[in-house]
Amino acid sequence: MSTQPRKQPPPSLEVRGLAYAYPDGHQALFGVDLTVARGERVALLGPNGAGKTTLVLHLNGIHTAGAGSVTVAGLPVAKQHLAEIRRRVGIVFQDPDDQLFMPTVREDVAFGPATAGLRGAELEARVVAALTQVGMAEYADRPPHHLSFGQRRRVAVATVLAMEPEILVLDEPSSNLDPASRRELADILRALDVTVLMVTHDLPYAMELCPRAVILSEGVIAADGPTRELLGDAELLGAHRLELPFGFDPSAVPVPRGR
Amino acid sequence: MGAGHAHKLYRHGHSPVHALPPHCKLAAVLCFVLVVVATPREAVWAFGLYAALLAGVAAVARVPAGFLLRRMLIEVPFVAFAVLMPFVVPGDQVHFLGISLSVPGLWGAWNVLAKGTLGVAASVLLASTTELRALLLGLERLRLPPMLVQIASFMIRYGDVITDELRRMSIARRSRGFEARGVRHWGVLGKSAGALFIRSYERGERVHLAMMSRGYTGTMPVIDQLTASRAQWTAAAALPLTALAVCLLGWTL
């Protein structure tokens, strides 16, 4: 990625020397350093158990760093401004049934901004805008369990967009989606004007959406670079239990369109 | 609200009763039931009038009598006790068709039966003209403790998800040749229930995590503020007020 000049706004996400051990003593992160500039789309790749989810839960202060720091758009993640941090970091969890807990889509999307104190027409406008961004505006009054899986995933994205986050964090966004839903979600994500950190195993999807990728392995960032280069390095992938799908050749894929 | 969010009890419609705000209807039903319970059991005619009042509401709500009566069958297991009363309550006996029945028992049975049936009828009317979601909003508006409303609303949201999980587990069991045939298989069913509990518990934790990630701090934000006009309150009050008049007559006559 091009380096950011000095006058740019602070990076959307800055992780410095982050280490964390679970209360049972199992250490998951051993000093993670990661900077994501505003507007970037970065894929966070890594095998199961690499600490990806643990890292994600540090970004909005669910876990508290054992050592090191996390800063979101200049604001350090700490107890006293947790509410603002959680508004700035929008996490879309893997199972939309966990994320959508209100009786109707509209109320679910309204939950975040309403918790932040928005009411009335302003709240309604925010909900409509977020649902329109993911193409689900006409489903506002449906209960989430009457939607298809792909639709629920899109509504889950809307629930987070409604908070107008600084950075969108997606946990395995392509899991359980059929190819059409996958493509629809990719189109939606590409159209968003927001910083994206995408946690995934789905290497082609990472390549399609994210110009830059980092590999998290055994609790540290093992590689950081253009997605195409990382995926072209079979030795690097092999060392971290990552594998391309059968027949997929990164060098044969046209360069993804930039923003 | 919610198209397609219809519960079995709810009957979609656009009657004046459907249009009343849920908290007005809830308050009206509660007051009606209290008035009915406060009526002396000897005033048999009063209960007839109450039934007529409810029939009137059902007519305005365009809820067919068959629909209402079928749903009232839920009452049957609860009134079985009332049927026993004439046989077990001590007191003066009367003989009817050669069976000895106790007079206080008969009055007691009538009391339970009449008041219970009216209460159930009023509740069924409420449920068939008010959506589940609206009922919860109404309860919230009536200052029911928010934690109870939250629990009920999660039940609505996750009832289907958990039923679905149960169905998948049952398919998985049957796919491996298991059929629950008798007591010997209860152990397996018990383990399934345990597994379902653990899964639901873990889902609860994940949902809580997702809620915290969106700023949840223990209270649900009020998204839909319910309001009711004076006219709506008056319309809703018509039922309990008329019933109150009947009740007072019952005490004086």
Short mmCIF file of C-alpha atoms in Angstrom, two decimals:
data_model
loop_
_atom_site.label_atom_id
_atom_site.label_comp_id
_atom_site.label_asym_id
_atom_site.label_seq_id
_atom_site.Cartn_x
_atom_site.Cartn_y
_atom_site.Cartn_z
CA MET A 1 0.00 0.00 0.00
CA SER A 2 1.08 3.56 -0.58
CA THR A 3 2.34 5.16 2.58
CA GLN A 4 0.11 7.78 4.10
CA PRO A 5 1.43 11.38 4.14
CA ARG A 6 1.71 13.04 7.55
CA LYS A 7 -1.38 15.27 7.22
CA GLN A 8 -3.75 12.33 6.74
CA PRO A 9 -6.35 11.54 9.47
CA PRO A 10 -5.15 9.02 12.05
CA PRO A 11 -5.30 5.41 10.85
CA SER A 12 -8.64 3.64 11.37
CA LEU A 13 -6.92 0.96 13.35
CA GLU A 14 -3.58 0.81 15.06
CA VAL A 15 -2.56 -2.26 17.04
CA ARG A 16 0.79 -2.10 18.88
CA GLY A 17 2.49 -5.04 20.54
CA LEU A 18 -0.78 -6.65 21.52
CA ALA A 19 -0.42 -9.73 23.72
CA TYR A 20 -3.17 -11.64 25.43
CA ALA A 21 -3.54 -14.77 27.52
CA TYR A 22 -6.89 -16.28 28.45
CA PRO A 23 -7.70 -16.53 32.17
CA ASP A 24 -6.93 -20.27 31.98
CA GLY A 25 -3.35 -19.39 31.04
CA HIS A 26 -3.55 -20.24 27.35
CA GLN A 27 -1.76 -17.46 25.49
CA ALA A 28 -3.41 -16.54 22.19
CA LEU A 29 -1.58 -13.40 21.05
CA PHE A 30 2.15 -12.75 21.30
CA GLY A 31 2.69 -9.14 20.28
CA VAL A 32 0.57 -8.23 17.26
CA ASP A 33 1.39 -5.09 15.26
CA LEU A 34 -1.10 -3.98 12.63
CA THR A 35 -1.99 -0.62 11.12
CA VAL A 36 -4.97 -0.17 8.83
CA ALA A 37 -5.22 3.21 7.12
CA ARG A 38 -8.56 4.91 6.61
CA GLY A 39 -10.46 3.52 3.62
CA GLU A 40 -8.26 0.43 3.28
CA ARG A 41 -9.68 -3.07 2.86
CA VAL A 42 -7.46 -5.61 4.56
CA ALA A 43 -7.87 -9.37 4.80
CA LEU A 44 -6.80 -11.05 8.02
CA LEU A 45 -5.86 -14.60 7.08
CA GLY A 46 -4.90 -17.42 9.33
CA PRO A 47 -5.55 -21.06 10.17
CA ASN A 48 -8.03 -22.12 12.84
CA GLY A 49 -6.72 -21.36 16.28
CA ALA A 50 -4.33 -18.65 15.08
CA GLY A 51 -5.98 -16.10 17.37
CA LYS A 52 -8.06 -14.28 14.75
CA THR A 53 -11.25 -14.12 16.81
CA THR A 54 -9.27 -13.20 19.93
CA LEU A 55 -7.72 -10.30 18.03
CA VAL A 56 -11.13 -9.17 16.74
CA LEU A 57 -12.57 -9.12 20.27
CA HIS A 58 -9.75 -6.79 21.32
CA LEU A 59 -10.69 -4.24 18.70
CA ASN A 60 -13.88 -3.21 20.51
CA GLY A 61 -12.74 -3.86 24.05
CA ILE A 62 -14.56 -7.14 24.77
CA HIS A 63 -11.14 -8.50 25.71
CA THR A 64 -8.69 -6.19 27.45
CA ALA A 65 -5.12 -6.27 26.22
CA GLY A 66 -2.63 -8.03 28.49
CA ALA A 67 0.13 -5.89 26.96
CA GLY A 68 0.23 -3.44 24.10
CA SER A 69 -2.47 -1.13 22.82
CA VAL A 70 -5.30 -0.81 20.31
CA THR A 71 -6.23 2.59 18.91
CA VAL A 72 -9.27 3.27 16.73
CA ALA A 73 -9.05 6.49 14.72
CA GLY A 74 -6.84 8.02 17.39
CA LEU A 75 -8.96 6.88 20.35
CA PRO A 76 -7.33 4.24 22.56
CA VAL A 77 -9.52 1.26 23.49
CA ALA A 78 -10.03 1.65 27.22
CA LYS A 79 -12.84 1.35 29.74
CA GLN A 80 -13.73 5.06 29.89
CA HIS A 81 -14.72 5.36 26.23
CA LEU A 82 -15.94 1.87 25.50
CA ALA A 83 -19.30 3.13 24.19
CA GLU A 84 -17.64 5.32 21.57
CA ILE A 85 -15.18 2.54 20.63
CA ARG A 86 -18.06 0.10 20.11
CA ARG A 87 -19.79 2.62 17.89
CA ARG A 88 -16.61 3.09 15.83
CA VAL A 89 -15.79 -0.60 15.46
CA GLY A 90 -18.59 -2.50 13.78
CA ILE A 91 -18.15 -6.25 14.12
CA VAL A 92 -20.21 -8.57 11.94
CA PHE A 93 -20.18 -11.98 13.59
CA GLN A 94 -20.11 -15.23 11.71
CA ASP A 95 -23.60 -16.48 12.56
CA PRO A 96 -26.25 -13.89 11.71
CA ASP A 97 -28.64 -15.59 14.15
CA ASP A 98 -26.33 -14.45 16.93
CA GLN A 99 -26.16 -10.94 15.58
CA LEU A 100 -29.86 -10.41 14.83
CA PHE A 101 -31.58 -10.65 18.18
CA MET A 102 -34.49 -8.25 17.84
CA PRO A 103 -37.97 -9.32 16.69
CA THR A 104 -37.86 -7.38 13.43
CA VAL A 105 -35.13 -6.33 10.99
CA ARG A 106 -35.95 -2.66 11.48
CA GLU A 107 -35.63 -2.83 15.26
CA ASP A 108 -32.42 -4.78 14.97
CA VAL A 109 -30.80 -2.22 12.70
CA ALA A 110 -32.07 0.52 15.01
CA PHE A 111 -30.59 -1.14 18.10
CA GLY A 112 -27.04 0.23 17.80
CA PRO A 113 -27.90 3.86 17.02
CA ALA A 114 -30.79 3.83 19.55
CA THR A 115 -28.39 2.60 22.23
CA ALA A 116 -26.15 5.52 21.30
CA GLY A 117 -29.11 7.82 21.99
CA LEU A 118 -30.61 8.46 18.55
CA ARG A 119 -34.41 8.77 18.43
CA GLY A 120 -37.33 9.55 16.13
CA ALA A 121 -36.91 10.65 12.52
CA GLU A 122 -33.12 10.72 12.71
CA LEU A 123 -33.08 7.10 13.87
CA GLU A 124 -35.54 6.09 11.17
CA ALA A 125 -33.40 7.77 8.50
CA ARG A 126 -30.31 5.95 9.74
CA VAL A 127 -32.12 2.60 9.59
CA VAL A 128 -33.44 3.19 6.09
CA ALA A 129 -30.01 4.33 4.87
CA ALA A 130 -28.24 1.28 6.30
CA LEU A 131 -30.81 -1.16 4.91
CA THR A 132 -30.68 0.53 1.50
CA GLN A 133 -26.90 0.15 1.43
CA VAL A 134 -27.28 -3.63 1.64
CA GLY A 135 -30.38 -3.76 -0.56
CA MET A 136 -32.71 -4.93 2.20
CA ALA A 137 -34.91 -1.85 2.70
CA GLU A 138 -38.13 -3.64 1.73
CA TYR A 139 -37.58 -6.30 4.40
CA ALA A 140 -37.57 -3.85 7.31
CA ASP A 141 -40.68 -5.23 9.00
CA ARG A 142 -39.81 -8.91 8.62
CA PRO A 143 -38.63 -11.00 11.52
CA PRO A 144 -35.03 -12.11 10.89
CA HIS A 145 -35.85 -15.83 11.01
CA HIS A 146 -38.06 -15.49 7.94
CA LEU A 147 -35.11 -14.38 5.78
CA SER A 148 -32.69 -16.51 3.80
CA PHE A 149 -29.20 -16.98 5.17
CA GLY A 150 -27.65 -14.56 2.66
CA GLN A 151 -30.28 -11.95 3.46
CA ARG A 152 -29.63 -12.36 7.18
CA ARG A 153 -25.90 -11.86 6.61
CA ARG A 154 -26.66 -8.66 4.70
CA VAL A 155 -28.96 -7.40 7.46
CA ALA A 156 -26.18 -8.20 9.96
CA VAL A 157 -23.91 -5.91 7.94
CA ALA A 158 -26.62 -3.24 8.00
CA THR A 159 -26.98 -3.43 11.79
CA VAL A 160 -23.35 -2.40 12.01
CA LEU A 161 -23.42 0.15 9.19
CA ALA A 162 -26.28 1.93 10.99
CA MET A 163 -23.76 2.94 13.65
CA GLU A 164 -21.66 4.68 10.96
CA PRO A 165 -18.51 2.86 12.06
CA GLU A 166 -14.95 3.93 11.41
CA ILE A 167 -14.00 0.35 10.62
CA LEU A 168 -16.09 -2.65 9.61
CA VAL A 169 -14.77 -5.97 10.93
CA LEU A 170 -16.22 -9.04 9.24
CA ASP A 171 -15.74 -12.50 10.73
CA GLU A 172 -15.80 -15.09 7.92
CA PRO A 173 -18.24 -13.09 5.78
CA SER A 174 -18.46 -15.69 3.02
CA SER A 175 -19.10 -18.73 5.21
CA ASN A 176 -22.28 -20.68 4.39
CA LEU A 177 -23.16 -18.41 1.48
CA ASP A 178 -24.10 -19.78 -1.93
CA PRO A 179 -22.12 -18.32 -4.86
CA ALA A 180 -24.80 -15.75 -5.75
CA SER A 181 -25.06 -14.49 -2.17
CA ARG A 182 -21.27 -14.37 -2.01
CA ARG A 183 -21.11 -12.16 -5.06
CA GLU A 184 -23.94 -9.93 -3.83
CA LEU A 185 -22.17 -9.42 -0.52
CA ALA A 186 -18.89 -8.68 -2.33
CA ASP A 187 -20.65 -6.04 -4.45
CA ILE A 188 -22.11 -4.45 -1.33
CA LEU A 189 -18.77 -4.42 0.51
CA ARG A 190 -16.95 -2.96 -2.49
CA ALA A 191 -19.49 -0.14 -2.73
CA LEU A 192 -19.07 0.89 0.92
CA ASP A 193 -16.94 3.87 1.74
CA VAL A 194 -15.56 2.49 4.97
CA THR A 195 -12.41 0.81 6.24
CA VAL A 196 -12.79 -2.97 6.21
CA LEU A 197 -10.92 -5.68 8.10
CA MET A 198 -12.05 -9.06 6.86
CA VAL A 199 -11.21 -12.20 8.83
CA THR A 200 -11.35 -15.21 6.54
CA HIS A 201 -10.11 -18.58 5.33
CA ASP A 202 -11.62 -17.93 1.95
CA LEU A 203 -8.49 -16.89 0.05
CA PRO A 204 -10.13 -16.15 -3.33
CA TYR A 205 -12.69 -13.96 -1.56
CA ALA A 206 -9.88 -12.11 0.22
CA MET A 207 -8.18 -11.57 -3.10
CA GLU A 208 -11.38 -10.37 -4.73
CA LEU A 209 -12.07 -7.75 -2.07
CA CYS A 210 -8.87 -6.82 -0.32
CA PRO A 211 -5.79 -5.38 -2.01
CA ARG A 212 -3.79 -6.01 1.17
CA ALA A 213 -3.62 -9.05 3.40
CA VAL A 214 -1.95 -10.03 6.65
CA ILE A 215 -1.39 -13.55 7.93
CA LEU A 216 -1.90 -14.14 11.62
CA SER A 217 -0.25 -17.34 12.74
CA GLU A 218 0.50 -18.61 16.23
CA GLY A 219 -0.42 -15.26 17.73
CA VAL A 220 1.80 -13.00 15.60
CA ILE A 221 1.54 -11.29 12.24
CA ALA A 222 3.59 -13.61 10.07
CA ALA A 223 3.24 -11.74 6.78
CA ASP A 224 1.84 -8.44 5.55
CA GLY A 225 1.67 -7.42 1.91
CA PRO A 226 -0.38 -7.22 -1.29
CA THR A 227 -2.88 -10.09 -1.26
CA ARG A 228 -1.81 -11.32 -4.71
CA GLU A 229 1.83 -11.65 -3.64
CA LEU A 230 0.97 -13.43 -0.41
CA LEU A 231 -1.32 -15.88 -2.15
CA GLY A 232 1.28 -16.47 -4.86
CA ASP A 233 3.83 -17.64 -2.30
CA ALA A 234 2.99 -21.33 -1.91
CA GLU A 235 5.74 -21.86 0.63
CA LEU A 236 4.45 -19.06 2.89
CA LEU A 237 0.88 -20.35 2.70
CA GLY A 238 1.99 -23.90 3.40
CA ALA A 239 3.94 -22.81 6.47
CA HIS A 240 0.77 -21.35 7.96
CA ARG A 241 -1.75 -24.03 7.06
CA LEU A 242 -3.40 -21.92 4.39
CA GLU A 243 -4.38 -23.48 1.09
CA LEU A 244 -5.80 -22.22 -2.14
CA PRO A 245 -8.82 -24.07 -3.52
CA PHE A 246 -8.12 -26.69 -6.17
CA GLY A 247 -7.28 -25.11 -9.51
CA PHE A 248 -7.12 -21.53 -8.23
CA ASP A 249 -4.15 -19.59 -9.60
CA PRO A 250 -3.75 -16.10 -8.09
CA SER A 251 -1.52 -14.92 -10.92
CA ALA A 252 -4.25 -15.73 -13.47
CA VAL A 253 -6.81 -13.50 -11.77
CA PRO A 254 -7.09 -9.95 -13.11
CA VAL A 255 -5.97 -7.26 -10.65
CA PRO A 256 -8.98 -6.35 -8.49
CA ARG A 257 -10.40 -2.97 -9.24
CA GLY A 258 -9.33 -0.31 -6.80
CA ARG A 259 -11.72 2.02 -5.14
CA MET B 1 -46.05 -3.97 11.77
CA GLY B 2 -44.43 -7.24 10.76
CA ALA B 3 -46.07 -8.79 7.76
CA GLY B 4 -45.59 -12.53 7.97
CA HIS B 5 -44.83 -12.37 11.69
CA ALA B 6 -48.19 -13.84 12.48
CA HIS B 7 -48.49 -16.13 15.43
CA LYS B 8 -51.12 -18.86 15.39
CA LEU B 9 -53.22 -16.99 17.91
CA TYR B 10 -53.23 -13.77 15.95
CA ARG B 11 -55.91 -13.11 13.37
CA HIS B 12 -54.94 -10.46 10.89
CA GLY B 13 -57.51 -7.70 10.42
CA HIS B 14 -58.19 -4.01 10.28
CA SER B 15 -61.05 -3.64 12.73
CA PRO B 16 -61.30 -0.79 15.28
CA VAL B 17 -60.22 -3.30 17.94
CA HIS B 18 -57.10 -4.22 15.97
CA ALA B 19 -56.27 -0.55 15.61
CA LEU B 20 -56.28 0.25 19.34
CA PRO B 21 -52.82 0.71 20.88
CA PRO B 22 -51.72 -2.51 22.63
CA HIS B 23 -51.25 -0.99 26.07
CA CYS B 24 -54.86 0.31 26.07
CA LYS B 25 -56.12 -3.15 25.21
CA LEU B 26 -53.94 -4.80 27.84
CA ALA B 27 -55.18 -2.43 30.52
CA ALA B 28 -58.79 -2.93 29.40
CA VAL B 29 -58.54 -6.73 29.54
CA LEU B 30 -56.87 -6.65 32.94
CA CYS B 31 -59.55 -4.35 34.38
CA PHE B 32 -62.31 -6.42 32.81
CA VAL B 33 -60.96 -9.60 34.37
CA LEU B 34 -60.65 -7.93 37.78
CA VAL B 35 -64.24 -6.72 37.57
CA VAL B 36 -65.47 -10.18 36.56
CA VAL B 37 -63.63 -11.79 39.44
CA ALA B 38 -65.10 -9.24 41.86
CA THR B 39 -68.67 -10.10 40.83
CA PRO B 40 -70.71 -12.18 43.36
CA ARG B 41 -71.23 -15.67 42.00
CA GLU B 42 -74.93 -15.65 42.84
CA ALA B 43 -75.55 -12.93 40.22
CA VAL B 44 -75.80 -15.46 37.42
CA TRP B 45 -77.38 -12.97 35.03
CA ALA B 46 -74.30 -10.67 35.36
CA PHE B 47 -72.07 -13.34 33.85
CA GLY B 48 -74.48 -13.64 30.97
CA LEU B 49 -74.14 -9.91 30.41
CA TYR B 50 -70.33 -10.15 30.51
CA ALA B 51 -70.42 -12.87 27.89
CA ALA B 52 -72.68 -10.67 25.78
CA LEU B 53 -70.21 -7.80 26.15
CA LEU B 54 -67.35 -9.98 24.94
CA ALA B 55 -69.49 -11.22 22.06
CA GLY B 56 -70.03 -7.58 21.16
CA VAL B 57 -66.28 -6.90 21.17
CA ALA B 58 -65.69 -10.00 19.05
CA ALA B 59 -68.29 -8.77 16.56
CA VAL B 60 -66.61 -5.35 16.32
CA ALA B 61 -63.23 -7.06 15.92
CA ARG B 62 -64.75 -9.35 13.27
CA VAL B 63 -63.42 -12.44 15.02
CA PRO B 64 -65.74 -15.35 14.14
CA ALA B 65 -67.33 -17.24 17.03
CA GLY B 66 -65.91 -20.58 15.82
CA PHE B 67 -62.37 -19.21 15.85
CA LEU B 68 -62.84 -17.84 19.35
CA LEU B 69 -64.44 -21.00 20.75
CA ARG B 70 -61.79 -23.29 19.28
CA ARG B 71 -59.01 -21.30 20.90
CA MET B 72 -60.85 -21.26 24.20
CA LEU B 73 -60.44 -25.06 24.40
CA ILE B 74 -57.08 -24.33 26.02
CA GLU B 75 -59.10 -23.83 29.17
CA VAL B 76 -60.29 -27.44 29.36
CA PRO B 77 -57.42 -28.95 31.40
CA PHE B 78 -57.68 -26.13 33.91
CA VAL B 79 -61.41 -26.49 34.56
CA ALA B 80 -61.20 -30.23 35.13
CA PHE B 81 -60.71 -29.29 38.78
CA ALA B 82 -63.97 -27.37 38.79
CA VAL B 83 -65.84 -30.44 37.60
CA LEU B 84 -64.61 -32.37 40.62
CA MET B 85 -65.78 -29.80 43.14
CA PRO B 86 -69.48 -30.87 43.38
CA PHE B 87 -68.30 -34.37 44.34
CA VAL B 88 -65.63 -33.57 46.89
CA VAL B 89 -66.71 -30.35 48.66
CA PRO B 90 -68.58 -31.14 51.89
CA GLY B 91 -71.96 -29.46 52.59
CA ASP B 92 -75.68 -29.79 51.77
CA GLN B 93 -76.39 -32.40 49.16
CA VAL B 94 -78.81 -32.33 46.29
CA HIS B 95 -79.73 -35.31 44.14
CA PHE B 96 -79.62 -34.99 40.40
CA LEU B 97 -80.18 -37.99 38.14
CA GLY B 98 -79.50 -40.17 41.12
CA ILE B 99 -76.09 -38.64 41.83
CA SER B 100 -75.47 -36.87 45.10
CA LEU B 101 -73.91 -33.43 44.60
CA SER B 102 -72.88 -30.84 47.16
CA VAL B 103 -74.50 -27.42 46.91
CA PRO B 104 -71.41 -25.36 47.92
CA GLY B 105 -69.42 -27.50 45.51
CA LEU B 106 -71.80 -26.67 42.68
CA TRP B 107 -71.54 -22.97 43.44
CA GLY B 108 -67.77 -23.22 43.65
CA ALA B 109 -67.61 -25.02 40.32
CA TRP B 110 -69.87 -22.48 38.69
CA ASN B 111 -67.73 -19.67 40.10
CA VAL B 112 -64.46 -21.09 38.74
CA LEU B 113 -66.01 -22.09 35.45
CA ALA B 114 -67.80 -18.81 34.71
CA LYS B 115 -65.01 -16.47 35.77
CA GLY B 116 -62.31 -18.63 34.20
CA THR B 117 -64.13 -18.90 30.91
CA LEU B 118 -64.75 -15.15 30.73
CA GLY B 119 -61.09 -14.46 31.51
CA VAL B 120 -59.89 -16.90 28.86
CA ALA B 121 -62.34 -15.47 26.32
CA ALA B 122 -61.09 -11.94 26.98
CA SER B 123 -57.45 -13.06 26.67
CA VAL B 124 -58.10 -14.96 23.46
CA LEU B 125 -59.80 -11.88 22.04
CA LEU B 126 -56.79 -9.79 23.00
CA ALA B 127 -54.37 -12.28 21.45
CA SER B 128 -56.34 -12.58 18.23
CA THR B 129 -56.47 -8.82 17.70
CA THR B 130 -52.97 -7.89 18.88
CA GLU B 131 -49.68 -9.07 17.47
CA LEU B 132 -47.23 -10.72 19.83
CA ARG B 133 -44.63 -8.04 19.20
CA ALA B 134 -47.18 -5.29 19.84
CA LEU B 135 -48.19 -6.97 23.10
CA LEU B 136 -44.60 -6.81 24.28
CA LEU B 137 -44.35 -3.15 23.37
CA GLY B 138 -47.59 -2.59 25.27
CA LEU B 139 -46.26 -4.37 28.35
CA GLU B 140 -43.10 -2.30 28.15
CA ARG B 141 -45.23 0.84 27.94
CA LEU B 142 -47.21 -0.28 30.98
CA ARG B 143 -43.91 -0.38 32.91
CA LEU B 144 -43.54 -4.12 33.21
CA PRO B 145 -39.94 -4.67 34.42
CA PRO B 146 -37.79 -4.32 31.26
CA MET B 147 -35.88 -7.51 32.03
CA LEU B 148 -39.10 -9.54 31.75
CA VAL B 149 -39.98 -7.88 28.46
CA GLN B 150 -36.48 -8.59 27.14
CA ILE B 151 -36.72 -12.25 28.13
CA ALA B 152 -40.09 -12.57 26.42
CA SER B 153 -38.87 -10.88 23.27
CA PHE B 154 -35.84 -13.21 23.08
CA MET B 155 -38.23 -16.12 23.43
CA ILE B 156 -40.11 -14.93 20.37
CA ARG B 157 -36.93 -14.32 18.40
CA TYR B 158 -35.15 -17.55 19.27
CA GLY B 159 -38.09 -19.95 19.66
CA ASP B 160 -37.95 -20.84 15.98
CA VAL B 161 -34.15 -21.03 15.91
CA ILE B 162 -34.11 -23.51 18.79
CA THR B 163 -37.03 -25.54 17.41
CA ASP B 164 -35.10 -25.78 14.18
CA GLU B 165 -32.01 -26.99 16.02
CA LEU B 166 -34.13 -29.61 17.78
CA ARG B 167 -35.55 -30.74 14.44
CA ARG B 168 -32.07 -31.09 12.94
CA MET B 169 -30.92 -33.13 15.93
CA SER B 170 -33.94 -35.38 15.57
CA ILE B 171 -33.21 -35.89 11.86
CA ALA B 172 -29.59 -36.71 12.69
CA ARG B 173 -30.75 -39.28 15.26
CA ARG B 174 -33.19 -40.90 12.89
CA SER B 175 -30.63 -40.91 10.07
CA ARG B 176 -28.55 -43.19 12.24
CA GLY B 177 -31.43 -45.57 12.73
CA PHE B 178 -32.80 -44.34 16.04
CA GLU B 179 -36.54 -44.40 16.71
CA ALA B 180 -37.86 -43.45 20.13
CA ARG B 181 -40.08 -46.39 20.94
CA GLY B 182 -40.24 -46.72 24.66
CA VAL B 183 -38.80 -46.12 28.08
CA ARG B 184 -35.50 -47.66 27.03
CA HIS B 185 -34.90 -44.76 24.66
CA TRP B 186 -35.63 -41.99 27.10
CA GLY B 187 -31.94 -41.82 27.98
CA VAL B 188 -31.08 -40.81 24.42
CA LEU B 189 -33.83 -38.20 24.36
CA GLY B 190 -32.59 -36.88 27.69
CA LYS B 191 -29.09 -36.50 26.30
CA SER B 192 -30.51 -34.67 23.28
CA ALA B 193 -32.31 -32.29 25.60
CA GLY B 194 -29.06 -31.73 27.47
CA ALA B 195 -27.16 -31.07 24.26
CA LEU B 196 -29.85 -28.64 23.16
CA PHE B 197 -29.56 -26.84 26.48
CA ILE B 198 -25.77 -26.49 26.10
CA ARG B 199 -26.13 -25.26 22.53
CA SER B 200 -28.76 -22.72 23.53
CA TYR B 201 -26.63 -21.59 26.43
CA GLU B 202 -23.65 -21.07 24.16
CA ARG B 203 -25.80 -19.23 21.66
CA GLY B 204 -26.93 -17.03 24.51
CA GLU B 205 -23.31 -16.16 25.21
CA ARG B 206 -22.64 -15.34 21.55
CA VAL B 207 -25.77 -13.19 21.34
CA HIS B 208 -24.70 -11.34 24.46
CA LEU B 209 -21.29 -10.74 22.89
CA ALA B 210 -22.93 -9.38 19.74
CA MET B 211 -25.16 -7.14 21.84
CA MET B 212 -22.23 -5.76 23.81
CA SER B 213 -20.40 -5.11 20.55
CA ARG B 214 -23.23 -2.83 19.57
CA GLY B 215 -23.12 -0.90 22.80
CA TYR B 216 -25.57 -2.85 24.98
CA THR B 217 -25.11 -1.96 28.63
CA GLY B 218 -28.08 -3.71 30.23
CA THR B 219 -31.05 -1.69 29.05
CA MET B 220 -32.89 -1.95 25.75
CA PRO B 221 -33.28 1.36 23.95
CA VAL B 222 -36.88 2.40 23.31
CA ILE B 223 -37.20 2.29 19.54
CA ASP B 224 -40.96 2.54 19.14
CA GLN B 225 -42.59 4.95 21.54
CA LEU B 226 -46.23 3.94 21.88
CA THR B 227 -48.76 6.71 22.27
CA ALA B 228 -52.51 6.59 22.74
CA SER B 229 -54.98 9.43 22.28
CA ARG B 230 -57.75 10.20 24.74
CA ALA B 231 -60.28 8.80 22.25
CA GLN B 232 -58.36 5.51 22.08
CA TRP B 233 -58.23 5.21 25.84
CA THR B 234 -61.96 5.96 26.02
CA ALA B 235 -62.72 3.32 23.40
CA ALA B 236 -60.64 0.76 25.26
CA ALA B 237 -62.21 1.70 28.58
CA ALA B 238 -65.73 1.05 27.25
CA LEU B 239 -65.50 -2.69 27.99
CA PRO B 240 -64.26 -2.58 31.60
CA LEU B 241 -66.50 0.38 32.49
CA THR B 242 -69.64 -1.32 31.23
CA ALA B 243 -68.56 -4.44 33.07
CA LEU B 244 -68.05 -2.39 36.23
CA ALA B 245 -71.63 -1.09 35.98
CA VAL B 246 -72.86 -4.67 35.68
CA CYS B 247 -70.74 -5.71 38.64
CA LEU B 248 -72.10 -2.91 40.85
CA LEU B 249 -75.63 -3.89 39.87
CA GLY B 250 -74.77 -7.44 40.83
CA TRP B 251 -73.76 -6.35 44.33
CA THR B 252 -76.78 -4.08 44.89
CA LEU B 253 -79.54 -6.26 43.45
#
